[in-house]
GROMACS .gro file of C-alpha atoms in nm:
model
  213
    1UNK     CA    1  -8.408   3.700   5.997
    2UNK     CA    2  -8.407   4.056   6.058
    3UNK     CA    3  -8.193   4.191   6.323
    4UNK     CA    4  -8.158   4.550   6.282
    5UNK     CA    5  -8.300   4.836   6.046
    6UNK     CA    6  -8.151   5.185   6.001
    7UNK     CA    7  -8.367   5.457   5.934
    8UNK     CA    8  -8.188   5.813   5.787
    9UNK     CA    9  -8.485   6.075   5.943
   10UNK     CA   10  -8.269   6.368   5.713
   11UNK     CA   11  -8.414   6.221   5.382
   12UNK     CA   12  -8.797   6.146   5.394
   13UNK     CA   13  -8.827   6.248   5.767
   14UNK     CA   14  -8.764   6.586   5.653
   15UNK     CA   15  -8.486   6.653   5.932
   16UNK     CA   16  -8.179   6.793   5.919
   17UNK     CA   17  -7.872   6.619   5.847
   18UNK     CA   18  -7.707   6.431   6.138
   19UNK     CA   19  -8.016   6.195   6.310
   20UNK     CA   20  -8.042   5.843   6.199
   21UNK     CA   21  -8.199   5.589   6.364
   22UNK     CA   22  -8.111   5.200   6.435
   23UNK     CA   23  -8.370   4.974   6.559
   24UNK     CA   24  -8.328   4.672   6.698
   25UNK     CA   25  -8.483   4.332   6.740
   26UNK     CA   26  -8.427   4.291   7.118
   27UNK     CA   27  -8.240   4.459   7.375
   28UNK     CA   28  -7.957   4.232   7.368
   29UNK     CA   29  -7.879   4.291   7.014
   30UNK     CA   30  -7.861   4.694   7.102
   31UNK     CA   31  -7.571   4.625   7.402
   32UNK     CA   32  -7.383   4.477   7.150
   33UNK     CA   33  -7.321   4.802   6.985
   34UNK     CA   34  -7.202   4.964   7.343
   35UNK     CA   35  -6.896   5.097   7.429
   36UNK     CA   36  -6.804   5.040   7.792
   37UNK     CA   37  -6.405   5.176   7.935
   38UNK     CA   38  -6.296   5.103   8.292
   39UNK     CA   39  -6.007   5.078   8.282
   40UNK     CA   40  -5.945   5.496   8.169
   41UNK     CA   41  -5.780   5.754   8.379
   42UNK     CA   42  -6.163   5.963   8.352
   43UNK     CA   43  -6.273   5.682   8.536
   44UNK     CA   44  -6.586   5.452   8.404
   45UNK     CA   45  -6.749   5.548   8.046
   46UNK     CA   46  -6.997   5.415   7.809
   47UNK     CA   47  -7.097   5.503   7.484
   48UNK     CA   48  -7.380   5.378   7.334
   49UNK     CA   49  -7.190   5.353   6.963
   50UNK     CA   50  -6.795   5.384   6.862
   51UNK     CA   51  -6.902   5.743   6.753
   52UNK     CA   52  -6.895   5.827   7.138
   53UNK     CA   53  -7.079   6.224   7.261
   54UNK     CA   54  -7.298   6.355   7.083
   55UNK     CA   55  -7.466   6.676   7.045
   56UNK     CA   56  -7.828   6.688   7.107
   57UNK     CA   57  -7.981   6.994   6.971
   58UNK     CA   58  -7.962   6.796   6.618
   59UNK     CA   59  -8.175   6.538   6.812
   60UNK     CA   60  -8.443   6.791   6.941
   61UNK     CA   61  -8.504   6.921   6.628
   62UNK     CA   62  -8.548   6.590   6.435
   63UNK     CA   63  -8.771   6.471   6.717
   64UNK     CA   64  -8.998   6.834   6.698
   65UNK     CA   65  -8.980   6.809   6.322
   66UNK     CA   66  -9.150   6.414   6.376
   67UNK     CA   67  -9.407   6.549   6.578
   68UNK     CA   68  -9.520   6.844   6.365
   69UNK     CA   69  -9.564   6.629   6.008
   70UNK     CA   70  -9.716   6.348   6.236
   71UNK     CA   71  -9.849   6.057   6.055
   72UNK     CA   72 -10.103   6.258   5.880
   73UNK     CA   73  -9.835   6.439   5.726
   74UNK     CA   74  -9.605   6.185   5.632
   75UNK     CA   75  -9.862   5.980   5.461
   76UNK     CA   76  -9.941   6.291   5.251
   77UNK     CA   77  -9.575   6.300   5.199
   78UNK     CA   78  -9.549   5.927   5.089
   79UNK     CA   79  -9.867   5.935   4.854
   80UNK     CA   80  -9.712   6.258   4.682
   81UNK     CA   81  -9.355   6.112   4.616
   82UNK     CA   82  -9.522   5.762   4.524
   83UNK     CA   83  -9.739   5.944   4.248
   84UNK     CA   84  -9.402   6.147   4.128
   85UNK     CA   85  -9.198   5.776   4.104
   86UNK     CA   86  -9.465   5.640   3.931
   87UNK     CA   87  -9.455   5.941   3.662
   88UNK     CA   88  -9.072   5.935   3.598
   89UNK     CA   89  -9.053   5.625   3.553
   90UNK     CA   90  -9.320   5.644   3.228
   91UNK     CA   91  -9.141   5.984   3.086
   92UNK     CA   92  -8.824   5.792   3.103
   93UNK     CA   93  -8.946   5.452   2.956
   94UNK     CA   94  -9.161   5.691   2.640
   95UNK     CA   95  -8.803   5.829   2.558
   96UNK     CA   96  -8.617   5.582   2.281
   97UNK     CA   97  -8.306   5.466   2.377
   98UNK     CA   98  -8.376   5.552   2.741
   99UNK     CA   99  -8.581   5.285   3.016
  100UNK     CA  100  -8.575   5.202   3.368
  101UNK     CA  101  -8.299   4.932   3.455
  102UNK     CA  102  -8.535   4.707   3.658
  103UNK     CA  103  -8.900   4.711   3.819
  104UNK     CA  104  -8.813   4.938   4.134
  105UNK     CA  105  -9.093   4.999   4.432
  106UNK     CA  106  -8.914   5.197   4.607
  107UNK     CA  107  -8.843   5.598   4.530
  108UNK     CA  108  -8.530   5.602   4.324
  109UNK     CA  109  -8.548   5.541   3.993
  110UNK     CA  110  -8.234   5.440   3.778
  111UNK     CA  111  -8.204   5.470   3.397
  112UNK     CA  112  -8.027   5.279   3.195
  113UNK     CA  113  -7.942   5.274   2.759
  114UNK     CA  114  -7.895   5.101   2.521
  115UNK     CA  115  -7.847   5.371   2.254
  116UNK     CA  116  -7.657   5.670   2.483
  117UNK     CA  117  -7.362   5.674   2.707
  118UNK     CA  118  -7.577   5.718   3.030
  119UNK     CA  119  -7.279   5.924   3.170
  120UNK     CA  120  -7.351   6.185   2.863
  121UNK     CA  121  -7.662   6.176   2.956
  122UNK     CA  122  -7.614   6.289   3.325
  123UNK     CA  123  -7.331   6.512   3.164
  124UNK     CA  124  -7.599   6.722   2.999
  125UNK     CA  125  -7.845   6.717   3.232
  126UNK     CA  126  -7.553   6.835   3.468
  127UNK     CA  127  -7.530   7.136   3.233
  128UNK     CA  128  -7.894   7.212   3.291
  129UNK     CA  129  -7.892   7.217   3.617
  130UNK     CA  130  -7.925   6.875   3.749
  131UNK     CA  131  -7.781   6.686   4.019
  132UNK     CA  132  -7.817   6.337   3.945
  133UNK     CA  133  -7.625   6.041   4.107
  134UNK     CA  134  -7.457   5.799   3.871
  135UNK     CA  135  -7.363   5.480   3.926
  136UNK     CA  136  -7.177   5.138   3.732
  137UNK     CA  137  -7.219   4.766   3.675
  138UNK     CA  138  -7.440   4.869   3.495
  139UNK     CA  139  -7.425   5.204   3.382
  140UNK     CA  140  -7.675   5.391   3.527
  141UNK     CA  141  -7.791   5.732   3.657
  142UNK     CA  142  -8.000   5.770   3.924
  143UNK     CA  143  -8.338   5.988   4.025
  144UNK     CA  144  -8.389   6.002   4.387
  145UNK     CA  145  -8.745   6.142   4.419
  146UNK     CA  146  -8.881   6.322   4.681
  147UNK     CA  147  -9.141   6.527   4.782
  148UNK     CA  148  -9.059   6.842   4.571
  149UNK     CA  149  -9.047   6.651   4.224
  150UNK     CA  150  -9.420   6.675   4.159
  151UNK     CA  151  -9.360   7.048   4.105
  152UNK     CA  152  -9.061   6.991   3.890
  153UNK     CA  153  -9.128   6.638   3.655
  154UNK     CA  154  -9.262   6.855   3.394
  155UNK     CA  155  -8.949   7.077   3.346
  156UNK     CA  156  -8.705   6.736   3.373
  157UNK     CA  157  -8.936   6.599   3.062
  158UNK     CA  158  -8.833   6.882   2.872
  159UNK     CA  159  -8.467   6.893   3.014
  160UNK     CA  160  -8.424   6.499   2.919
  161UNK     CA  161  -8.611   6.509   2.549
  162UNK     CA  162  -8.373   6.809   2.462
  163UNK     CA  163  -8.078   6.616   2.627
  164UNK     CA  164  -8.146   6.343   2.409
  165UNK     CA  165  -8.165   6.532   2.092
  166UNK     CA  166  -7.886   6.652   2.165
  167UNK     CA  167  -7.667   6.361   2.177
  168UNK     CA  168  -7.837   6.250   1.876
  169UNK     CA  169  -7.663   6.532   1.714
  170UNK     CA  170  -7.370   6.512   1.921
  171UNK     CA  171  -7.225   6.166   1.878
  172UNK     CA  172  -6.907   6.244   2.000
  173UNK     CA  173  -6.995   6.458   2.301
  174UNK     CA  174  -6.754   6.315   2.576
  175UNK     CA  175  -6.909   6.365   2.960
  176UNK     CA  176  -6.810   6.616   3.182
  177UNK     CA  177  -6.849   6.719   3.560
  178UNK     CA  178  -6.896   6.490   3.790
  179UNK     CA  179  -7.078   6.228   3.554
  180UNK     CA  180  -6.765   6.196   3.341
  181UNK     CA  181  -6.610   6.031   3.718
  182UNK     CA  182  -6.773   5.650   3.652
  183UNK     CA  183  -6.718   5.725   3.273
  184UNK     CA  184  -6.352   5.648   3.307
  185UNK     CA  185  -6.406   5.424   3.600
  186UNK     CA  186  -6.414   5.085   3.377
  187UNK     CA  187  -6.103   5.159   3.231
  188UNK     CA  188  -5.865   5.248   3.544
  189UNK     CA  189  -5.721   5.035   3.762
  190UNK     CA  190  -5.818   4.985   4.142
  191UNK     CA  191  -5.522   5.109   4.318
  192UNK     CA  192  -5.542   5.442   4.151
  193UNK     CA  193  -5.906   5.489   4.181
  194UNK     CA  194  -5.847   5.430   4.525
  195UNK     CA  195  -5.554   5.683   4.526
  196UNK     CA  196  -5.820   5.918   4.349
  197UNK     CA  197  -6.058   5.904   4.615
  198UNK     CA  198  -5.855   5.929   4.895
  199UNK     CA  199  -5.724   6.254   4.747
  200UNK     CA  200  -6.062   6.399   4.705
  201UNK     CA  201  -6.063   6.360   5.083
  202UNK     CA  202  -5.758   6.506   5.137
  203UNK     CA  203  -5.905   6.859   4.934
  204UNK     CA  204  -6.198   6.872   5.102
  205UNK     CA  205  -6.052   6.875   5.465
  206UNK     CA  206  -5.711   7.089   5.333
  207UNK     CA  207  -5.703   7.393   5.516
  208UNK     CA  208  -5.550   7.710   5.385
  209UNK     CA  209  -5.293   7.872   5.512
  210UNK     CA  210  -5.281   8.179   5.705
  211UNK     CA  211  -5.238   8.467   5.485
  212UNK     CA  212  -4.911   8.705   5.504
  213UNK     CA  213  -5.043   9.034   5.703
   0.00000   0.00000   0.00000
């Protein structure tokens, strides 16, 4: 059965980034995850993860944040977002050539083609403004809804009929951005995709160097 569920309170808890929660079934199953040293020269320590100290003003605020929605608040929250999933899924399944890859409860929605290269699709879209997640096997962009996309369904209607009509004039429109990534996925092998990645990495925590004075 069950043994352990992780909850993320920065998405639909409405905290910052940085809290997540694990529950677990019993006690015992917790003091697994500890992290106990006697034998340092600090003496005796204990983590509760790997991850070890932690700051805990990220903590207080996710825990203030809980208590000021409350469950009032977070139903309201669920009932709007479930309304908004329910909607994008019927503007993207009246679209031809566009539906919804499989019968999804949950709130993201992914979209799926059999007309378009999805990745064009998201390519566009990027263009317009939109940050959409993309994904393969199959092919597939995805909608994460969430609490603001009641407000903002009607302007992604009009955003995905004109991306449409525009790959129906552009045949040969290749992707770009970030959704042209899994576009060339398919075709490259694993070793340098994972070369690829590990590069991106290496970008994102390069740090310049001093400038001459």
């Amino acid at each position: 059965g069950v043994t352990s569920i992780s909850v993320d309170i920065h998405k639909y808890g409405n905290a910052s980034k940085g809290v997540s929660v694990v529950a677990f079934r019993d006690q015992n199953l917790r003091r697994l995850t500890y992290v106990p040293v006697t034998d340092g020269c600090e003496g005796l320590y204990i983590t509760p993860t790997m991850q070890g100290a932690r700051g805990g003003a990220v903590i207080a605020q996710a825990w203030a944040t809980m208590l000021s929605f409350g469950q009032a608040g977070y139903e309201h929250f669920a009932a709007e977002i479930h309304k908004s999933h329910i909607r994008c899924q019927e503007i993207v399944n009246s679209i031809p050539g566009l539906f919804v890859l499989c019968k999804c409860h949950s709130c993201i929605v992914p979209v799926g083609s059999n007309k378009y290269n999805i990745y064009a699709v998201a390519s566009v879209l990027e263009e317009k403004g939109w940050n959409l997640a993309t994904g393969q096997n199959p092919p597939y962009l995805g909608i994460c809804i969430g609490e603001r996309h009641s407000q903002i369904l009607d302007s992604f209607e009009e955003d995905l009929c004109s991306t449409v009509a525009f790959l129906d004039g552009n045949p040969s429109y290749k992707p770009a951005g970030a959704a042209a990534v899994y576009g060339a996925m398919s075709t490259t092998p694993t070793a340098i995709l994972e070369e690829v990645v590990k590069r991106y990495v290496d970008m994102r925590l390069w740090v310049k160097p001093k400038a001459d004075s």
